[in-house]
Amino acid sequence: MSERTSASPAAAQNINQQVTTRSWFIPLMMRIHFYIGLFVGPFLLISAVSGIFYALTPQVESRLYAQQLFNDSTGPTLPLERQITAAQAVAPRQASLSAVRPSPGEGENTRVLFNVAGLKASERLAVFVDPVTAQTHGAMMVYGTSGILPLRTWLDQFHRSLLLGDFGRNYSELAASWLWIAALGGLILWGARKRKQTRQGRKGLRWLHEKSGVLLLIGLLFFSATGLTWSQWAGENISVLRQQLGWATPSLSTAVGGQSALPADEHAEHHGHRMHMTMAEPPQDRAMYDRALAVARAAGIDATRVEIRQPAAAGQAWAVMEIDRSWPTQVDAVAIDPATMAIVDRVRFEQYPLAAKLTRWGIDLHMGILFGLANELVLVAFAAGLVAMVAMGYLMWWRGRPTRSVRKPRHSPFMLLRKTPKGPLLLIVSLTLLLGVCLPVMGVSLLAFLLCDLLRFLMAWRREPHLSTKRSL
């Protein structure tokens, strides 16, 4: 009897602590989850739907642009010099030769790349040349390191910025900034409701929404993390952090006795930088492309997909880079002194810092490149699941929306935070400030959420002024 009596105060204190925590923490998480779904949900929906279309376009582009991409010729491959000459004959007069991507295999055309004034950031004009006959198969704009064609370029820009330029990039950063919080917050709410759901045996819309969130959790966190790495504001902070920690992707030095370097940027086609847009003059000896490729092959550049890039100015080296980002990743690069044909710098993927490798793999996985069709189908499945979850969330909100008789402000974050003990409250405020600095779009949107909730709180308080603070809690 004495043991039971002595244990009672501790048990009672534990129960009181659990009740106190549940009285503020779970309602606060529910309110945050609600606001994310209500205000960020549309952006998540747009991002997921456009991502589905983007993931499915490689096969569509192969058929849509088959005339430019492929040929039926058989026989030995002509020197790159001959192929470049054919491409220059049909390129615009003001076009400046930039690089060449030799045919990666039988039946595929070579891409001769030109800089043309008036093209947008990261865009180049590609002339497609049959490597066997040197016959041209047309020309079109290609985009970024991946060299994607117009259809995927349009979808990429829509997915990234809603075709609104840098301002539009805030939408995708907003979605990526809140997605991980929505996913983890939903997991917490699911855990809090799990026992009650088991007891009641309910399997309605809320149950389906929660189960879907648990099943998709890893994918949602992955989308959020990789999306943030190439975002405009948070991505810049992440890049600075990687530089400070020595996790940055190594750059290939193209200087011959200088400091010039080609930036190694995993997100080149997503930043909107003016990559490859230097209007370099064509070399006097086009055969240099063949010699540079031969030297690179002898030095271990063995990927079937490579890009040979001529120097943009005197005193710089030629660069030959592997551009095969499917598994296993092949992105090694060498710089070649045109005077001596010696290797002056080399970058190997196997020597990347682990964080740089993970970033490379994460970006390629997000884009559906790393594992081909299987990768694309998994992306589509996760994105479709996110679409369904957002739709279910809005349906639950519509069914349970407040009526005119239910307007008490007891669920306002301002009121809920008044219940929070000082220690947890200080932790919440500190983490919020830290996230607001690291993820600026999240910080600004959080202020907007709080202002909306404050207005709602004040309007409800004005309608029912007789409610005291204690009663409304």
Short mmCIF file of C-alpha atoms in Angstrom, two decimals:
data_model
loop_
_atom_site.label_atom_id
_atom_site.label_comp_id
_atom_site.label_asym_id
_atom_site.label_seq_id
_atom_site.Cartn_x
_atom_site.Cartn_y
_atom_site.Cartn_z
CA MET A 1 0.00 0.00 0.00
CA SER A 2 2.86 2.35 0.88
CA GLU A 3 4.52 1.73 -2.52
CA ARG A 4 1.30 2.61 -4.33
CA THR A 5 0.91 5.76 -2.28
CA SER A 6 4.49 6.90 -2.94
CA ALA A 7 4.15 6.30 -6.67
CA SER A 8 0.92 8.21 -7.04
CA PRO A 9 2.37 11.76 -7.03
CA ALA A 10 4.90 10.88 -9.74
CA ALA A 11 2.27 9.18 -11.86
CA ALA A 12 -0.09 12.08 -11.42
CA GLN A 13 2.65 14.55 -12.39
CA ASN A 14 3.42 12.52 -15.52
CA ILE A 15 -0.25 12.43 -16.49
CA ASN A 16 -0.59 16.16 -15.90
CA GLN A 17 2.49 16.83 -18.02
CA GLN A 18 1.09 14.73 -20.87
CA VAL A 19 -2.26 16.47 -20.66
CA THR A 20 -0.57 19.88 -20.57
CA THR A 21 1.61 19.05 -23.59
CA ARG A 22 -1.34 17.69 -25.52
CA SER A 23 -3.39 20.77 -24.70
CA TRP A 24 -1.05 23.07 -26.66
CA PHE A 25 1.34 21.05 -28.84
CA ILE A 26 -1.06 18.88 -30.84
CA PRO A 27 -3.56 21.72 -31.50
CA LEU A 28 -0.64 23.95 -32.56
CA MET A 29 0.64 21.28 -34.95
CA MET A 30 -2.87 20.85 -36.32
CA ARG A 31 -3.15 24.59 -36.92
CA ILE A 32 0.22 24.75 -38.70
CA HIS A 33 -0.66 21.70 -40.79
CA PHE A 34 -3.99 23.30 -41.66
CA TYR A 35 -2.39 26.55 -42.80
CA ILE A 36 0.20 24.73 -44.91
CA GLY A 37 -2.53 22.76 -46.62
CA LEU A 38 -4.82 25.73 -47.12
CA PHE A 39 -2.30 28.29 -48.39
CA VAL A 40 0.64 26.23 -49.70
CA GLY A 41 -1.50 23.37 -51.00
CA PRO A 42 -2.19 25.01 -54.39
CA PHE A 43 1.53 25.48 -55.01
CA LEU A 44 2.23 21.88 -54.00
CA LEU A 45 -0.50 20.79 -56.38
CA ILE A 46 0.94 22.78 -59.30
CA SER A 47 4.45 21.54 -58.58
CA ALA A 48 3.33 17.90 -58.38
CA VAL A 49 1.21 17.97 -61.54
CA SER A 50 3.87 19.75 -63.61
CA GLY A 51 6.45 17.34 -62.21
CA ILE A 52 4.40 14.40 -63.43
CA PHE A 53 4.33 15.77 -66.96
CA TYR A 54 8.04 16.60 -66.84
CA ALA A 55 8.96 13.10 -65.68
CA LEU A 56 7.08 11.51 -68.58
CA THR A 57 8.49 13.67 -71.37
CA PRO A 58 11.80 11.90 -72.24
CA GLN A 59 9.95 9.21 -74.19
CA VAL A 60 7.60 11.80 -75.69
CA GLU A 61 10.53 13.93 -76.87
CA SER A 62 12.25 10.91 -78.40
CA ARG A 63 9.22 10.44 -80.64
CA LEU A 64 8.35 14.09 -81.15
CA TYR A 65 11.89 15.06 -82.23
CA ALA A 66 12.94 11.74 -83.75
CA GLN A 67 13.83 13.38 -87.07
CA GLN A 68 16.38 15.63 -85.38
CA LEU A 69 17.74 13.10 -82.88
CA PHE A 70 18.17 9.94 -84.94
CA ASN A 71 19.39 8.67 -88.32
CA ASP A 72 19.35 5.45 -90.32
CA SER A 73 22.93 5.66 -91.60
CA THR A 74 25.47 2.89 -91.17
CA GLY A 75 29.21 3.00 -91.64
CA PRO A 76 32.27 4.69 -90.17
CA THR A 77 31.88 7.99 -88.34
CA LEU A 78 33.28 11.09 -90.02
CA PRO A 79 35.73 13.36 -88.16
CA LEU A 80 34.11 16.02 -86.01
CA GLU A 81 35.75 18.63 -88.22
CA ARG A 82 33.54 17.55 -91.15
CA GLN A 83 30.43 17.50 -88.98
CA ILE A 84 31.15 20.98 -87.62
CA THR A 85 31.65 22.35 -91.12
CA ALA A 86 28.25 20.99 -92.13
CA ALA A 87 26.60 22.51 -89.07
CA GLN A 88 28.16 25.92 -89.62
CA ALA A 89 26.84 25.94 -93.17
CA VAL A 90 23.23 25.96 -91.91
CA ALA A 91 23.68 27.90 -88.66
CA PRO A 92 22.73 31.59 -88.53
CA ARG A 93 25.53 33.91 -89.63
CA GLN A 94 25.77 35.54 -86.21
CA ALA A 95 25.97 32.18 -84.41
CA SER A 96 29.23 31.48 -82.58
CA LEU A 97 30.48 27.92 -82.20
CA SER A 98 30.47 26.92 -78.54
CA ALA A 99 30.80 23.16 -78.12
CA VAL A 100 30.18 19.77 -79.69
CA ARG A 101 28.46 16.70 -78.31
CA PRO A 102 29.56 13.78 -80.50
CA SER A 103 27.08 11.06 -81.39
CA PRO A 104 26.83 8.76 -78.35
CA GLY A 105 26.02 5.69 -80.43
CA GLU A 106 24.88 4.23 -83.72
CA GLY A 107 21.76 5.88 -85.06
CA GLU A 108 22.10 9.02 -82.93
CA ASN A 109 23.08 12.41 -84.30
CA THR A 110 25.89 14.71 -83.21
CA ARG A 111 24.93 18.03 -81.64
CA VAL A 112 26.96 21.06 -82.70
CA LEU A 113 26.17 23.83 -80.23
CA PHE A 114 26.18 27.56 -80.97
CA ASN A 115 25.75 30.70 -78.93
CA VAL A 116 23.26 33.06 -80.54
CA ALA A 117 22.44 36.55 -79.36
CA GLY A 118 18.91 36.80 -78.02
CA LEU A 119 18.67 33.33 -76.51
CA LYS A 120 17.60 33.12 -72.88
CA ALA A 121 19.78 32.00 -69.98
CA SER A 122 21.31 28.53 -70.37
CA GLU A 123 19.98 28.18 -73.93
CA ARG A 124 22.04 27.26 -76.99
CA LEU A 125 21.24 26.52 -80.60
CA ALA A 126 21.91 22.89 -81.53
CA VAL A 127 22.42 21.77 -85.11
CA PHE A 128 21.89 18.00 -85.44
CA VAL A 129 24.33 16.28 -87.80
CA ASP A 130 24.42 12.70 -89.04
CA PRO A 131 27.92 11.52 -87.98
CA VAL A 132 28.16 9.12 -90.93
CA THR A 133 27.06 11.35 -93.82
CA ALA A 134 27.48 14.85 -92.31
CA GLN A 135 23.92 15.58 -93.40
CA THR A 136 22.14 18.06 -91.13
CA HIS A 137 18.84 17.09 -89.55
CA GLY A 138 17.60 20.48 -88.47
CA ALA A 139 18.32 22.84 -85.61
CA MET A 140 16.54 23.81 -82.42
CA MET A 141 17.13 25.40 -79.06
CA VAL A 142 18.43 23.14 -76.27
CA TYR A 143 18.58 24.01 -72.60
CA GLY A 144 20.98 23.43 -69.75
CA THR A 145 23.54 20.76 -69.04
CA SER A 146 21.00 18.06 -69.86
CA GLY A 147 20.47 19.52 -73.32
CA ILE A 148 16.71 19.12 -73.05
CA LEU A 149 14.60 20.05 -76.06
CA PRO A 150 11.82 22.67 -76.35
CA LEU A 151 8.97 20.59 -74.88
CA ARG A 152 10.84 19.67 -71.71
CA THR A 153 12.31 23.16 -71.52
CA TRP A 154 8.81 24.64 -71.38
CA LEU A 155 7.71 22.13 -68.74
CA ASP A 156 10.92 22.69 -66.78
CA GLN A 157 10.37 26.45 -66.72
CA PHE A 158 6.74 26.02 -65.74
CA HIS A 159 7.62 23.55 -62.97
CA ARG A 160 10.35 25.84 -61.68
CA SER A 161 8.89 29.33 -62.05
CA LEU A 162 5.42 29.22 -63.66
CA LEU A 163 7.06 30.92 -66.67
CA LEU A 164 7.41 34.10 -64.55
CA GLY A 165 11.21 34.25 -64.37
CA ASP A 166 13.04 34.77 -61.09
CA PHE A 167 9.92 36.09 -59.37
CA GLY A 168 8.07 32.90 -60.20
CA ARG A 169 10.79 30.80 -58.59
CA ASN A 170 9.41 31.88 -55.23
CA TYR A 171 6.42 29.60 -55.79
CA SER A 172 8.51 26.42 -56.04
CA GLU A 173 10.69 27.51 -53.13
CA LEU A 174 7.56 28.12 -51.05
CA ALA A 175 6.34 24.61 -51.82
CA ALA A 176 9.71 23.00 -51.06
CA SER A 177 10.17 25.02 -47.86
CA TRP A 178 6.90 23.86 -46.32
CA LEU A 179 6.63 20.35 -47.73
CA TRP A 180 8.96 18.75 -45.18
CA ILE A 181 7.19 20.47 -42.29
CA ALA A 182 3.82 19.34 -43.60
CA ALA A 183 5.12 15.77 -43.92
CA LEU A 184 6.72 15.59 -40.47
CA GLY A 185 3.83 17.45 -38.85
CA GLY A 186 1.39 15.04 -40.43
CA LEU A 187 3.43 12.14 -39.05
CA ILE A 188 3.18 13.61 -35.54
CA LEU A 189 -0.57 14.09 -35.87
CA TRP A 190 -0.95 10.55 -37.20
CA GLY A 191 0.94 9.20 -34.19
CA ALA A 192 -1.25 11.21 -31.81
CA ARG A 193 -4.44 9.86 -33.42
CA LYS A 194 -3.25 6.31 -34.03
CA ARG A 195 -4.51 4.84 -30.76
CA LYS A 196 -7.89 6.51 -31.10
CA GLN A 197 -8.27 5.35 -34.70
CA THR A 198 -7.35 1.79 -33.72
CA ARG A 199 -9.94 1.78 -30.99
CA GLN A 200 -12.67 3.25 -33.16
CA GLY A 201 -11.72 1.34 -36.29
CA ARG A 202 -12.44 4.30 -38.56
CA LYS A 203 -11.16 4.19 -42.11
CA GLY A 204 -12.58 7.32 -43.64
CA LEU A 205 -11.05 10.14 -45.65
CA ARG A 206 -8.86 11.35 -42.79
CA TRP A 207 -7.52 7.84 -42.25
CA LEU A 208 -6.68 7.54 -45.95
CA HIS A 209 -5.00 10.97 -45.94
CA GLU A 210 -2.87 10.04 -42.93
CA LYS A 211 -1.91 6.60 -44.21
CA SER A 212 -0.94 8.08 -47.57
CA GLY A 213 1.27 10.62 -45.82
CA VAL A 214 3.07 7.90 -43.86
CA LEU A 215 3.64 5.81 -46.99
CA LEU A 216 4.88 8.80 -48.99
CA LEU A 217 6.95 10.34 -46.17
CA ILE A 218 10.41 9.49 -47.52
CA GLY A 219 9.52 10.73 -51.00
CA LEU A 220 8.04 13.98 -49.70
CA LEU A 221 11.15 14.69 -47.62
CA PHE A 222 13.32 13.90 -50.65
CA PHE A 223 11.36 16.26 -52.92
CA SER A 224 11.63 19.01 -50.32
CA ALA A 225 15.37 18.60 -49.70
CA THR A 226 16.39 18.40 -53.36
CA GLY A 227 14.01 21.19 -54.33
CA LEU A 228 15.54 23.49 -51.74
CA THR A 229 19.08 22.87 -53.00
CA TRP A 230 18.33 24.58 -56.33
CA SER A 231 15.91 27.18 -55.00
CA GLN A 232 16.71 30.88 -55.31
CA TRP A 233 17.15 32.01 -51.70
CA ALA A 234 17.48 28.88 -49.58
CA GLY A 235 19.61 27.32 -52.32
CA GLU A 236 22.09 30.17 -52.06
CA ASN A 237 22.34 29.62 -48.29
CA ILE A 238 22.88 25.91 -48.84
CA SER A 239 25.63 26.63 -51.39
CA VAL A 240 27.40 28.94 -48.94
CA LEU A 241 27.18 26.30 -46.21
CA ARG A 242 28.61 23.65 -48.52
CA GLN A 243 31.49 25.94 -49.45
CA GLN A 244 32.28 26.62 -45.80
CA LEU A 245 32.20 22.92 -44.92
CA GLY A 246 34.28 21.88 -47.94
CA TRP A 247 31.37 20.01 -49.52
CA ALA A 248 31.23 21.98 -52.77
CA THR A 249 31.48 20.27 -56.14
CA PRO A 250 35.03 20.59 -57.54
CA SER A 251 35.50 22.96 -60.48
CA LEU A 252 37.59 22.27 -63.56
CA SER A 253 40.33 24.86 -64.06
CA THR A 254 40.55 25.91 -67.71
CA ALA A 255 43.41 28.34 -67.21
CA VAL A 256 46.82 27.79 -68.71
CA GLY A 257 48.88 29.31 -65.92
CA GLY A 258 45.91 31.30 -64.53
CA GLN A 259 42.91 30.98 -62.22
CA SER A 260 40.01 30.60 -64.64
CA ALA A 261 37.67 27.71 -63.95
CA LEU A 262 34.49 26.21 -65.31
CA PRO A 263 31.87 26.25 -62.55
CA ALA A 264 30.70 22.82 -61.49
CA ASP A 265 27.03 23.46 -60.82
CA GLU A 266 24.61 20.57 -60.34
CA HIS A 267 21.69 22.93 -60.91
CA ALA A 268 22.97 24.81 -63.94
CA GLU A 269 19.75 24.38 -65.87
CA HIS A 270 17.67 25.58 -62.94
CA HIS A 271 19.43 28.75 -61.83
CA GLY A 272 18.98 30.80 -64.97
CA HIS A 273 22.65 31.72 -65.14
CA ARG A 274 24.15 32.79 -68.43
CA MET A 275 26.11 29.60 -68.86
CA HIS A 276 27.76 29.01 -72.22
CA MET A 277 26.75 32.45 -73.42
CA THR A 278 30.20 33.90 -73.96
CA MET A 279 30.43 34.75 -77.65
CA ALA A 280 33.66 32.93 -78.38
CA GLU A 281 35.24 33.06 -81.84
CA PRO A 282 35.45 29.73 -83.69
CA PRO A 283 38.91 28.18 -83.64
CA GLN A 284 40.96 28.44 -86.81
CA ASP A 285 41.51 24.68 -86.74
CA ARG A 286 38.26 22.75 -86.36
CA ALA A 287 40.29 19.56 -86.21
CA MET A 288 41.16 20.59 -82.66
CA TYR A 289 37.86 19.06 -81.59
CA ASP A 290 39.02 15.66 -82.82
CA ARG A 291 42.44 16.02 -81.20
CA ALA A 292 40.97 17.17 -77.88
CA LEU A 293 38.59 14.22 -77.83
CA ALA A 294 41.41 11.78 -78.61
CA VAL A 295 43.55 13.17 -75.76
CA ALA A 296 40.60 13.00 -73.37
CA ARG A 297 39.85 9.39 -74.33
CA ALA A 298 43.47 8.47 -73.70
CA ALA A 299 43.23 10.19 -70.31
CA GLY A 300 40.29 8.05 -69.20
CA ILE A 301 37.25 10.02 -70.34
CA ASP A 302 35.32 6.95 -71.49
CA ALA A 303 31.64 7.90 -71.25
CA THR A 304 29.67 7.65 -74.47
CA ARG A 305 28.09 11.06 -73.82
CA VAL A 306 30.64 13.87 -73.68
CA GLU A 307 30.82 17.55 -74.48
CA ILE A 308 33.90 19.18 -76.02
CA ARG A 309 33.98 22.85 -75.16
CA GLN A 310 36.36 25.27 -76.83
CA PRO A 311 37.98 28.08 -74.80
CA ALA A 312 36.04 31.31 -74.57
CA ALA A 313 39.20 33.43 -74.60
CA ALA A 314 42.91 33.25 -75.28
CA GLY A 315 45.03 31.66 -72.59
CA GLN A 316 42.40 29.10 -71.64
CA ALA A 317 42.26 25.35 -72.07
CA TRP A 318 39.84 23.16 -73.95
CA ALA A 319 37.46 21.16 -71.75
CA VAL A 320 36.16 17.66 -72.40
CA MET A 321 33.45 16.65 -69.95
CA GLU A 322 31.43 13.52 -69.41
CA ILE A 323 27.72 14.35 -69.26
CA ASP A 324 26.16 10.95 -68.58
CA ARG A 325 24.19 11.39 -65.37
CA SER A 326 22.44 8.04 -65.45
CA TRP A 327 23.67 5.30 -63.12
CA PRO A 328 26.60 4.85 -62.76
CA THR A 329 27.27 8.58 -62.84
CA GLN A 330 29.93 9.67 -65.33
CA VAL A 331 30.81 13.35 -64.96
CA ASP A 332 34.62 13.34 -65.05
CA ALA A 333 36.31 16.19 -66.91
CA VAL A 334 39.74 17.19 -68.21
CA ALA A 335 41.23 20.49 -69.37
CA ILE A 336 43.69 20.40 -72.29
CA ASP A 337 46.33 22.98 -73.19
CA PRO A 338 45.81 23.58 -76.95
CA ALA A 339 49.48 24.44 -77.46
CA THR A 340 50.96 21.26 -75.97
CA MET A 341 47.89 18.98 -75.86
CA ALA A 342 48.80 18.23 -72.25
CA ILE A 343 46.23 17.70 -69.49
CA VAL A 344 46.39 20.76 -67.23
CA ASP A 345 43.56 19.84 -64.86
CA ARG A 346 41.31 16.90 -64.11
CA VAL A 347 38.15 16.38 -62.06
CA ARG A 348 37.03 12.86 -61.11
CA PHE A 349 33.61 12.06 -59.70
CA GLU A 350 35.13 9.44 -57.43
CA GLN A 351 37.06 12.24 -55.69
CA TYR A 352 33.97 14.39 -55.02
CA PRO A 353 33.17 15.00 -51.35
CA LEU A 354 30.37 12.72 -50.17
CA ALA A 355 27.97 15.66 -49.86
CA ALA A 356 28.69 16.66 -53.48
CA LYS A 357 28.01 13.10 -54.64
CA LEU A 358 24.75 12.95 -52.70
CA THR A 359 23.73 16.30 -54.18
CA ARG A 360 24.53 15.07 -57.69
CA TRP A 361 22.57 11.85 -57.21
CA GLY A 362 19.70 13.64 -55.49
CA ILE A 363 19.27 16.16 -58.30
CA ASP A 364 19.45 13.50 -61.00
CA LEU A 365 16.99 11.31 -59.10
CA HIS A 366 14.62 14.27 -58.73
CA MET A 367 14.82 14.93 -62.48
CA GLY A 368 14.18 11.29 -63.39
CA ILE A 369 17.61 10.82 -64.98
CA LEU A 370 19.48 8.54 -62.60
CA PHE A 371 17.63 5.24 -63.18
CA GLY A 372 15.81 5.88 -66.42
CA LEU A 373 12.21 4.72 -66.88
CA ALA A 374 12.00 3.13 -63.43
CA ASN A 375 13.07 6.46 -61.93
CA GLU A 376 10.41 8.29 -63.93
CA LEU A 377 7.63 5.91 -62.83
CA VAL A 378 8.56 6.22 -59.16
CA LEU A 379 8.53 10.01 -59.45
CA VAL A 380 5.11 9.89 -61.09
CA ALA A 381 3.78 7.62 -58.34
CA PHE A 382 5.00 9.87 -55.52
CA ALA A 383 3.82 13.04 -57.26
CA ALA A 384 0.40 11.50 -57.94
CA GLY A 385 0.21 10.52 -54.28
CA LEU A 386 0.94 14.12 -53.29
CA VAL A 387 -1.82 15.34 -55.63
CA ALA A 388 -4.26 12.92 -54.01
CA MET A 389 -3.23 14.00 -50.50
CA VAL A 390 -3.74 17.68 -51.29
CA ALA A 391 -7.12 16.92 -52.83
CA MET A 392 -8.17 14.89 -49.78
CA GLY A 393 -7.01 17.68 -47.50
CA TYR A 394 -9.17 20.24 -49.26
CA LEU A 395 -12.14 17.87 -49.24
CA MET A 396 -11.77 17.36 -45.49
CA TRP A 397 -11.55 21.10 -44.98
CA TRP A 398 -14.67 21.70 -47.06
CA ARG A 399 -16.64 19.06 -45.18
CA GLY A 400 -15.52 20.33 -41.79
CA ARG A 401 -15.40 24.06 -42.51
CA PRO A 402 -16.66 26.20 -39.61
CA THR A 403 -20.25 27.40 -39.61
CA ARG A 404 -21.48 30.80 -38.52
CA SER A 405 -22.08 29.44 -35.04
CA VAL A 406 -18.51 28.22 -34.59
CA ARG A 407 -16.26 31.24 -34.53
CA LYS A 408 -14.38 31.09 -31.27
CA PRO A 409 -10.68 31.93 -31.60
CA ARG A 410 -9.52 29.20 -29.22
CA HIS A 411 -7.48 27.47 -31.95
CA SER A 412 -5.51 30.58 -32.92
CA PRO A 413 -1.73 30.05 -32.65
CA PHE A 414 -1.59 33.19 -30.52
CA MET A 415 -3.97 31.63 -28.00
CA LEU A 416 -2.32 28.21 -28.20
CA LEU A 417 1.12 29.67 -27.58
CA ARG A 418 -0.18 31.23 -24.37
CA LYS A 419 -0.57 27.69 -23.04
CA THR A 420 2.99 26.78 -23.95
CA PRO A 421 5.49 26.52 -21.09
CA LYS A 422 8.36 29.00 -21.22
CA GLY A 423 11.01 26.44 -22.12
CA PRO A 424 9.24 24.96 -25.15
CA LEU A 425 8.05 28.42 -26.16
CA LEU A 426 11.62 29.72 -26.23
CA LEU A 427 12.67 26.69 -28.28
CA ILE A 428 9.82 27.23 -30.76
CA VAL A 429 10.68 30.91 -31.20
CA SER A 430 14.39 30.16 -31.63
CA LEU A 431 13.80 27.43 -34.22
CA THR A 432 11.33 29.64 -36.07
CA LEU A 433 13.83 32.48 -36.29
CA LEU A 434 16.58 30.11 -37.43
CA LEU A 435 14.38 28.59 -40.14
CA GLY A 436 13.25 32.05 -41.21
CA VAL A 437 16.86 33.08 -41.80
CA CYS A 438 17.92 29.85 -43.53
CA LEU A 439 14.70 29.54 -45.55
CA PRO A 440 13.70 33.15 -46.27
CA VAL A 441 10.59 32.34 -48.30
CA MET A 442 9.33 30.23 -45.42
CA GLY A 443 10.01 33.09 -43.02
CA VAL A 444 8.09 35.63 -45.08
CA SER A 445 5.18 33.26 -45.66
CA LEU A 446 5.06 32.40 -41.96
CA LEU A 447 4.63 36.08 -41.15
CA ALA A 448 1.79 36.17 -43.66
CA PHE A 449 0.17 33.14 -42.00
CA LEU A 450 0.41 34.76 -38.58
CA LEU A 451 -1.05 38.02 -39.84
CA CYS A 452 -3.98 36.16 -41.37
CA ASP A 453 -4.54 34.29 -38.13
CA LEU A 454 -4.27 37.49 -36.12
CA LEU A 455 -6.93 39.12 -38.30
CA ARG A 456 -9.14 36.08 -37.88
CA PHE A 457 -8.60 36.18 -34.14
CA LEU A 458 -9.43 39.89 -33.90
CA MET A 459 -12.53 39.54 -36.07
CA ALA A 460 -13.81 36.64 -33.99
CA TRP A 461 -13.05 38.54 -30.79
CA ARG A 462 -14.91 41.58 -32.08
CA ARG A 463 -17.98 39.51 -32.92
CA GLU A 464 -18.02 37.97 -29.43
CA PRO A 465 -16.49 40.55 -27.09
CA HIS A 466 -18.08 38.91 -24.06
CA LEU A 467 -15.72 35.91 -24.38
CA SER A 468 -12.89 36.09 -21.91
CA THR A 469 -9.40 34.84 -22.62
CA LYS A 470 -9.83 32.02 -20.15
CA ARG A 471 -13.08 30.84 -21.71
CA SER A 472 -11.78 31.04 -25.27
CA LEU A 473 -8.83 28.86 -24.36
#
